[in-house]
Amino acid sequence: MEVRLWTTTDVSDWLTEEGMQEYSDALGNMDGPALLHLSEEDFKAPPLSLVTGDGGRQLLDRIETLRFTSHMKSHKSNNHENSHHTNGHAGIMLANGSVSNGKILNGGNKNGYHSEPVRILIPLPSEQERTPFPTEWFKTGVAFLYALCCFVTTTVVISVVHERVPPKEESPPLPDKFFDLFDRVQWAFSICEINGMLLVGLWFAQWCLLKHRSIIGRRFFFIVGTLYLYRCVTMYVTTLPVPGMHFKCSPKLFGDWEAQSRRVMKMMAGGGLSITGSHSLCGDYLYSGHTVMLTLTYLFIKEYSPRRFWCYHWFCWFLSAVGILCILLAHDHYTIDVVVAYFITTRLFWWYHTMANQQALKENSASNLLSHVWWFGLFRYFESNVRGIVPRNFQLPFLWQTLTTIRVKYSKLDCHES
Amino acid sequence: MAASQLLDEQDERENDTYHVMVMVEDRTHPQTTPKGRTHPSVNTLRNAHIDDKSNVSKPQRFARGFRKALRKNQDYISIPVSKPNASQLPSEWWKTGITFIWAGFNLVLTTVMITIVHERVPDKSVSPPLPDKFFDYVPRVAWVFSVTEVNGMILVALWFIHWLFLKHRAIVGRRFFFLQGMLYLYRMVTMYITTLPVPSIHMNCAPKLYDDSHGKIKRIWQLVSGGGLSITGSHMMCGDFLYSGHTVMLTLTFLFIQEYSPSTLLWRCYHVICWLLSAVGVVCILIAHEHYSLDVVVAYFITSRLFYWYHTMTNNQALGSSNNYLNRTWWNPAFNFLEKNVKTTVPCTFSCPVSLPAAFKNTCKSYSKVQSTRDA
């Protein structure tokens, strides 16, 4: 119990416990607070001067201990920020350690130190300082918007370029080595699109299970957006003719903006796939968007899944490779489109991840030539608070935790949202 | 040096207010740190301070005295910066020779490929020039292509002279030849797999020699000896459109000139001039309707990316292999072979058998000016 709440009985009990019964009469009508306020002067006057043998030093020592102990106990539950008692606390503990030699400082001006309270405000560290992989969903939202803008721009550009594609009769398909060697296989393109949809589905499911999905999602959206942006440029500057006579391009709508925008909407809704019937526009050949998606989803799946899932990786690689081959077999893209798409996708993916995984490469220095790309500022915005390599940890999304019937056997599964 | 630095830190700390908070000082009990009984927030502050105060003992006083003496008797402290010694940047001319052969081989192979592709270019009447955005806006100006080629020749000559004066010309030369060889190799692939039609009606392609191998070999020789330039009259074959070799040379020489030269004001003016030469040359290719815009864009992209990629790998040898995706390219073994013994960034020092004027003796770091006057 706190000393301040002691009654006279408690005081005399305490005196007896401490072996100082001689004071119990003199201090008989003192309660807790009065006891705490005892000082040396009181021992110089009667009645205490008659009873004390050492000028009250021993008693004062004990009272000091009592005072600090009770003081500490009362502040034990307080916030650490309330640290103007730091001085006193430090004093207590030392005093406790050395109580026997009697060197107690009363918090007075010993050794010329000040005893006024110093307030230290220790702010709780923000999320980005507490963890090396802060979630920052806002940045993921920005990346998503960027990717969306790039997709919309691509669709608009395809619609514009469609008007400029020379007709098959005027400009026959260009000579292509692959087409010379292999004849067209009609149903191959649907295989490519099915593979593409499978890979995207697998990647989406894997992404949902990842622990650091905001960071990884951000990276995916940024890279996809940039690749489609580059594609806009290459499609627009020079228009290649259709790769095969089998192509049926929709008729051109010269200047009919309303119809063109409707066409754009239809294409976006179908995702640009011919399975959904939205791939009727021509001219988007260099470079191949299908190859980009197949390659990129495979790279991401492999990067953010455990190393020991080699079977899964090989399966995804197989899907990706067969899909790309089928594009060429179906004579739906020139070989150059596929080669350039593969090259640009892999280089951008490796470039981004090398910069993201090395702290030294996140700064714009003379020896870091990777920072000379135009998107370096955007990259820094996304990855500045990510410290270290994002681990491949898995975690059930929030909604699934309520399903208790699912038993998952992953060893890395982290069931608590942190 | 390290000691004086440490002392300065101690001095600064004494002026801090943080030591004011904890006033208890108990020197007679060395074990005055009952860690188990303190609040964590108190513990660190107090322990730090106690360590500070309990260190105010003999070594500290000695160090302070030493520092004061040092301050009285010295003018400045020279900090030796570790210079790259010769063993870190070995010449290894034989490797440069290998890359020279590689570049030469690729150039010849490119010429052979152009000859092959020439046979497959569709005729102008069959396949008209493709729609190109730049061509829609800018009509053709005939003489502009010679501007490109003149600029290209100037840049190559400038780079050659520059290279001659570099100290580590074996290493730099190796890099130039390797990158050039790679770019021409990629160009061979893109030229071959899909053949673009001629960009403009004005282009007069030499007639096709269907099976005349003798004639083809003569053409190859003519192209190689003329360097592929139309000024020398060797640029009469068509089909080598994607991507543009002229853009590659213009961009690559500029990037190398910029990378391996100091960054003082005078040199920066030189960089700007070279950049202008390069940019004007590239734009003139398009104005002359000699290449599609796509060819130029792709060439610029591939050249600059490959250059940055390679040089980042060389400048950051400590990247390691586990989280370094830059080494996943197919040419990584070749890179390791060439750059294995180059341990640091190549400094852009100049040297020459004959003595040079002082302007070239500077290294690229601007603080070296202080050192050079003191050394002299």
PDB file of C-alpha atoms in Angstrom, chain A residues 72 75-76 80 86-91 93-94 96-98 101 103 105 107 110-111 113-115 118 120 122 164-166 169-172 174-178 180 230 233-241 286 302-303 307 334-336 339-340 343-344 346-351 353-354 357-358 360-361 366-370 372-375 389, chain B residues 19-26 28-29 32-34 37-42 45-46 49-50 53 120-122 125-134 136-137 186 189-197 242 258-259 292-295 297-298 301-302 304-309 311-312 315-316 318-320 322-326 328-331 345:
ATOM      1  CA  MET A  72       8.036   4.137  -8.180  1.00  0.00           C
ATOM      2  CA  HIS A  75       4.285   5.347 -11.430  1.00  0.00           C
ATOM      3  CA  LYS A  76       4.783   1.784 -12.476  1.00  0.00           C
ATOM      4  CA  HIS A  80       7.071   5.814 -20.247  1.00  0.00           C
ATOM      5  CA  THR A  86      13.464   9.605 -14.493  1.00  0.00           C
ATOM      6  CA  ASN A  87      15.838  11.304 -12.197  1.00  0.00           C
ATOM      7  CA  GLY A  88      14.121   9.973  -9.194  1.00  0.00           C
ATOM      8  CA  HIS A  89      13.907   6.487 -10.611  1.00  0.00           C
ATOM      9  CA  ALA A  90      17.536   6.323 -11.369  1.00  0.00           C
ATOM     10  CA  GLY A  91      18.209   7.547  -7.961  1.00  0.00           C
ATOM     11  CA  MET A  93      17.654   1.982  -8.039  1.00  0.00           C
ATOM     12  CA  LEU A  94      21.103   3.065  -7.213  1.00  0.00           C
ATOM     13  CA  ASN A  96      18.606   0.287  -3.531  1.00  0.00           C
ATOM     14  CA  GLY A  97      21.829  -1.144  -4.640  1.00  0.00           C
ATOM     15  CA  SER A  98      23.855   0.816  -2.282  1.00  0.00           C
ATOM     16  CA  ASN A 101      26.500   2.668   2.609  1.00  0.00           C
ATOM     17  CA  LYS A 103      24.988   7.567   0.193  1.00  0.00           C
ATOM     18  CA  LEU A 105      21.016  11.842  -2.759  1.00  0.00           C
ATOM     19  CA  GLY A 107      17.332  14.788  -5.404  1.00  0.00           C
ATOM     20  CA  LYS A 110      24.511  17.353  -5.348  1.00  0.00           C
ATOM     21  CA  ASN A 111      27.508  17.599  -7.683  1.00  0.00           C
ATOM     22  CA  TYR A 113      23.475  18.674 -11.426  1.00  0.00           C
ATOM     23  CA  HIS A 114      20.078  20.099 -12.035  1.00  0.00           C
ATOM     24  CA  SER A 115      17.088  18.273 -10.769  1.00  0.00           C
ATOM     25  CA  VAL A 118      13.252  16.828 -18.282  1.00  0.00           C
ATOM     26  CA  ILE A 120      11.432  13.071 -23.069  1.00  0.00           C
ATOM     27  CA  ILE A 122       9.374   9.009 -27.198  1.00  0.00           C
ATOM     28  CA  ARG A 164      -3.791   2.990 -90.174  1.00  0.00           C
ATOM     29  CA  VAL A 165      -3.117  -0.658 -90.861  1.00  0.00           C
ATOM     30  CA  PRO A 166      -2.720  -1.115 -94.592  1.00  0.00           C
ATOM     31  CA  GLU A 169      -4.222  -6.724-100.396  1.00  0.00           C
ATOM     32  CA  GLU A 170      -2.074  -3.634-100.457  1.00  0.00           C
ATOM     33  CA  SER A 171       0.531  -4.742 -97.971  1.00  0.00           C
ATOM     34  CA  PRO A 172       0.911  -8.480 -97.802  1.00  0.00           C
ATOM     35  CA  LEU A 174       6.052  -9.551 -94.247  1.00  0.00           C
ATOM     36  CA  PRO A 175       8.508 -12.399 -94.827  1.00  0.00           C
ATOM     37  CA  ASP A 176       9.105 -14.196 -91.555  1.00  0.00           C
ATOM     38  CA  LYS A 177      11.492 -17.072 -90.982  1.00  0.00           C
ATOM     39  CA  PHE A 178       9.228 -18.979 -88.622  1.00  0.00           C
ATOM     40  CA  ASP A 180       8.455 -20.081 -93.755  1.00  0.00           C
ATOM     41  CA  TYR A 230       6.374   0.893 -74.064  1.00  0.00           C
ATOM     42  CA  VAL A 233       5.041   3.665 -78.249  1.00  0.00           C
ATOM     43  CA  THR A 234       6.278   0.875 -80.467  1.00  0.00           C
ATOM     44  CA  MET A 235       2.822   0.152 -81.849  1.00  0.00           C
ATOM     45  CA  TYR A 236       2.195   3.748 -82.665  1.00  0.00           C
ATOM     46  CA  VAL A 237       5.355   4.893 -84.399  1.00  0.00           C
ATOM     47  CA  THR A 238       5.396   2.272 -87.118  1.00  0.00           C
ATOM     48  CA  THR A 239       2.497   0.129 -88.165  1.00  0.00           C
ATOM     49  CA  LEU A 240       3.206  -3.384 -89.303  1.00  0.00           C
ATOM     50  CA  PRO A 241       0.873  -5.118 -91.718  1.00  0.00           C
ATOM     51  CA  LEU A 286       5.138  -4.949 -82.227  1.00  0.00           C
ATOM     52  CA  LYS A 302       8.730 -18.274 -59.877  1.00  0.00           C
ATOM     53  CA  GLU A 303      10.126 -15.352 -57.949  1.00  0.00           C
ATOM     54  CA  ARG A 307      12.313 -22.766 -54.093  1.00  0.00           C
ATOM     55  CA  TYR A 334       5.623 -11.956 -86.254  1.00  0.00           C
ATOM     56  CA  THR A 335       8.617 -13.637 -84.692  1.00  0.00           C
ATOM     57  CA  ILE A 336      10.163 -10.253 -84.044  1.00  0.00           C
ATOM     58  CA  VAL A 339      11.392 -11.906 -79.395  1.00  0.00           C
ATOM     59  CA  VAL A 340      11.274  -8.221 -78.558  1.00  0.00           C
ATOM     60  CA  PHE A 343      13.555  -9.425 -74.203  1.00  0.00           C
ATOM     61  CA  ILE A 344      11.929  -6.292 -72.836  1.00  0.00           C
ATOM     62  CA  THR A 346      12.809 -10.133 -68.794  1.00  0.00           C
ATOM     63  CA  ARG A 347      15.174  -7.175 -68.794  1.00  0.00           C
ATOM     64  CA  LEU A 348      12.701  -4.897 -67.063  1.00  0.00           C
ATOM     65  CA  PHE A 349      11.827  -7.522 -64.484  1.00  0.00           C
ATOM     66  CA  TRP A 350      15.468  -8.229 -63.612  1.00  0.00           C
ATOM     67  CA  TRP A 351      16.405  -4.577 -63.671  1.00  0.00           C
ATOM     68  CA  HIS A 353      14.284  -6.493 -58.875  1.00  0.00           C
ATOM     69  CA  THR A 354      18.031  -5.963 -58.805  1.00  0.00           C
ATOM     70  CA  ASN A 357      16.973  -5.900 -53.587  1.00  0.00           C
ATOM     71  CA  GLN A 358      20.152  -3.872 -53.196  1.00  0.00           C
ATOM     72  CA  ALA A 360      23.210   0.512 -52.733  1.00  0.00           C
ATOM     73  CA  LEU A 361      21.378   0.596 -56.038  1.00  0.00           C
ATOM     74  CA  ALA A 366      27.860   7.757 -60.361  1.00  0.00           C
ATOM     75  CA  SER A 367      28.541   4.063 -60.150  1.00  0.00           C
ATOM     76  CA  ASN A 368      24.893   3.094 -60.234  1.00  0.00           C
ATOM     77  CA  LEU A 369      23.998   3.414 -63.873  1.00  0.00           C
ATOM     78  CA  LEU A 370      20.766   1.520 -63.349  1.00  0.00           C
ATOM     79  CA  HIS A 372      19.550   6.485 -65.269  1.00  0.00           C
ATOM     80  CA  VAL A 373      16.165   5.162 -66.371  1.00  0.00           C
ATOM     81  CA  TRP A 374      13.281   7.574 -66.661  1.00  0.00           C
ATOM     82  CA  TRP A 375      11.172   5.716 -64.103  1.00  0.00           C
ATOM     83  CA  ILE A 389      14.570  -8.646 -49.877  1.00  0.00           C
TER      84      ILE A 389
ATOM     85  CA  HIS B  19      23.802  13.858 -19.936  1.00  0.00           C
ATOM     86  CA  VAL B  20      22.119  16.392 -17.646  1.00  0.00           C
ATOM     87  CA  MET B  21      19.153  14.179 -16.929  1.00  0.00           C
ATOM     88  CA  VAL B  22      20.744  11.535 -14.836  1.00  0.00           C
ATOM     89  CA  MET B  23      22.612  13.040 -11.962  1.00  0.00           C
ATOM     90  CA  VAL B  24      23.485  10.095  -9.854  1.00  0.00           C
ATOM     91  CA  GLU B  25      27.022   9.047  -9.966  1.00  0.00           C
ATOM     92  CA  ASP B  26      28.262   6.172  -8.015  1.00  0.00           C
ATOM     93  CA  THR B  28      32.465   3.180  -5.635  1.00  0.00           C
ATOM     94  CA  HIS B  29      30.165   0.420  -6.758  1.00  0.00           C
ATOM     95  CA  THR B  32      25.597  -0.393 -10.048  1.00  0.00           C
ATOM     96  CA  THR B  33      23.577  -1.709 -12.858  1.00  0.00           C
ATOM     97  CA  PRO B  34      20.859  -3.933 -11.478  1.00  0.00           C
ATOM     98  CA  ARG B  37      14.919  -3.838 -11.587  1.00  0.00           C
ATOM     99  CA  THR B  38      14.794  -0.870 -13.868  1.00  0.00           C
ATOM    100  CA  HIS B  39      12.295   0.304 -16.357  1.00  0.00           C
ATOM    101  CA  PRO B  40      13.559  -0.323 -19.853  1.00  0.00           C
ATOM    102  CA  SER B  41      13.338   3.327 -20.810  1.00  0.00           C
ATOM    103  CA  VAL B  42      15.349   4.370 -17.825  1.00  0.00           C
ATOM    104  CA  LEU B  45      19.600   6.272 -20.715  1.00  0.00           C
ATOM    105  CA  ARG B  46      21.126   5.610 -17.381  1.00  0.00           C
ATOM    106  CA  HIS B  49      25.334   7.906 -19.107  1.00  0.00           C
ATOM    107  CA  ILE B  50      26.941   5.754 -16.509  1.00  0.00           C
ATOM    108  CA  LYS B  53      30.832   8.947 -16.771  1.00  0.00           C
ATOM    109  CA  ARG B 120      14.117 -11.579 -99.140  1.00  0.00           C
ATOM    110  CA  VAL B 121      13.071  -7.955 -99.034  1.00  0.00           C
ATOM    111  CA  PRO B 122       9.728  -7.663-100.800  1.00  0.00           C
ATOM    112  CA  SER B 125       5.496  -2.520-105.619  1.00  0.00           C
ATOM    113  CA  VAL B 126       4.496  -5.666-103.756  1.00  0.00           C
ATOM    114  CA  SER B 127       4.958  -4.288-100.256  1.00  0.00           C
ATOM    115  CA  PRO B 128       4.798  -0.518-100.029  1.00  0.00           C
ATOM    116  CA  PRO B 129       6.521   1.318 -97.197  1.00  0.00           C
ATOM    117  CA  LEU B 130       4.796   0.873 -93.850  1.00  0.00           C
ATOM    118  CA  PRO B 131       2.889   3.771 -92.282  1.00  0.00           C
ATOM    119  CA  ASP B 132       5.181   5.658 -89.943  1.00  0.00           C
ATOM    120  CA  LYS B 133       4.169   8.526 -87.718  1.00  0.00           C
ATOM    121  CA  PHE B 134       7.349  10.521 -88.194  1.00  0.00           C
ATOM    122  CA  ASP B 136       3.614  11.514 -91.870  1.00  0.00           C
ATOM    123  CA  TYR B 137       4.732  14.711 -90.237  1.00  0.00           C
ATOM    124  CA  TYR B 186      21.209  -8.895 -81.621  1.00  0.00           C
ATOM    125  CA  VAL B 189      18.745 -11.827 -85.110  1.00  0.00           C
ATOM    126  CA  THR B 190      16.141  -9.100 -85.474  1.00  0.00           C
ATOM    127  CA  MET B 191      17.029  -8.436 -89.103  1.00  0.00           C
ATOM    128  CA  TYR B 192      16.771 -12.051 -90.031  1.00  0.00           C
ATOM    129  CA  ILE B 193      13.593 -13.259 -88.402  1.00  0.00           C
ATOM    130  CA  THR B 194      11.254 -10.689 -89.892  1.00  0.00           C
ATOM    131  CA  THR B 195      12.026  -8.601 -92.917  1.00  0.00           C
ATOM    132  CA  LEU B 196      10.622  -5.139 -93.125  1.00  0.00           C
ATOM    133  CA  PRO B 197       9.942  -3.499 -96.476  1.00  0.00           C
ATOM    134  CA  LEU B 242      15.233  -3.353 -87.591  1.00  0.00           C
ATOM    135  CA  GLN B 258      30.503  10.474 -71.483  1.00  0.00           C
ATOM    136  CA  GLU B 259      31.290   7.616 -69.126  1.00  0.00           C
ATOM    137  CA  TYR B 292      11.537   3.575 -89.639  1.00  0.00           C
ATOM    138  CA  SER B 293      11.038   5.370 -86.301  1.00  0.00           C
ATOM    139  CA  LEU B 294      10.699   1.978 -84.723  1.00  0.00           C
ATOM    140  CA  ASP B 295      14.197   0.993 -85.797  1.00  0.00           C
ATOM    141  CA  VAL B 297      13.645   3.727 -80.957  1.00  0.00           C
ATOM    142  CA  VAL B 298      14.484   0.056 -80.509  1.00  0.00           C
ATOM    143  CA  PHE B 301      16.635   1.402 -76.132  1.00  0.00           C
ATOM    144  CA  ILE B 302      18.732  -1.720 -76.560  1.00  0.00           C
ATOM    145  CA  SER B 304      21.438   2.317 -73.645  1.00  0.00           C
ATOM    146  CA  ARG B 305      20.015  -0.539 -71.571  1.00  0.00           C
ATOM    147  CA  LEU B 306      22.855  -2.885 -72.437  1.00  0.00           C
ATOM    148  CA  PHE B 307      25.418  -0.195 -71.674  1.00  0.00           C
ATOM    149  CA  TYR B 308      23.914   0.624 -68.263  1.00  0.00           C
ATOM    150  CA  TRP B 309      23.449  -3.025 -67.408  1.00  0.00           C
ATOM    151  CA  HIS B 311      28.549  -0.989 -66.401  1.00  0.00           C
ATOM    152  CA  THR B 312      26.428  -1.462 -63.308  1.00  0.00           C
ATOM    153  CA  ASN B 315      30.916  -1.073 -60.934  1.00  0.00           C
ATOM    154  CA  ASN B 316      29.233  -3.130 -58.291  1.00  0.00           C
ATOM    155  CA  ALA B 318      30.136  -6.853 -54.600  1.00  0.00           C
ATOM    156  CA  LEU B 319      26.597  -7.511 -55.685  1.00  0.00           C
ATOM    157  CA  GLY B 320      26.995 -11.217 -55.274  1.00  0.00           C
ATOM    158  CA  SER B 322      21.980 -14.654 -55.028  1.00  0.00           C
ATOM    159  CA  ASN B 323      19.935 -11.502 -55.208  1.00  0.00           C
ATOM    160  CA  ASN B 324      21.561 -10.059 -58.263  1.00  0.00           C
ATOM    161  CA  TYR B 325      19.307 -10.618 -61.223  1.00  0.00           C
ATOM    162  CA  LEU B 326      21.672  -8.857 -63.557  1.00  0.00           C
ATOM    163  CA  ARG B 328      20.741 -13.997 -65.427  1.00  0.00           C
ATOM    164  CA  THR B 329      21.526 -12.917 -68.944  1.00  0.00           C
ATOM    165  CA  TRP B 330      22.902 -15.463 -71.350  1.00  0.00           C
ATOM    166  CA  TRP B 331      26.186 -13.577 -71.744  1.00  0.00           C
ATOM    167  CA  THR B 345      35.556   1.077 -61.015  1.00  0.00           C
TER     168      THR B 345
END
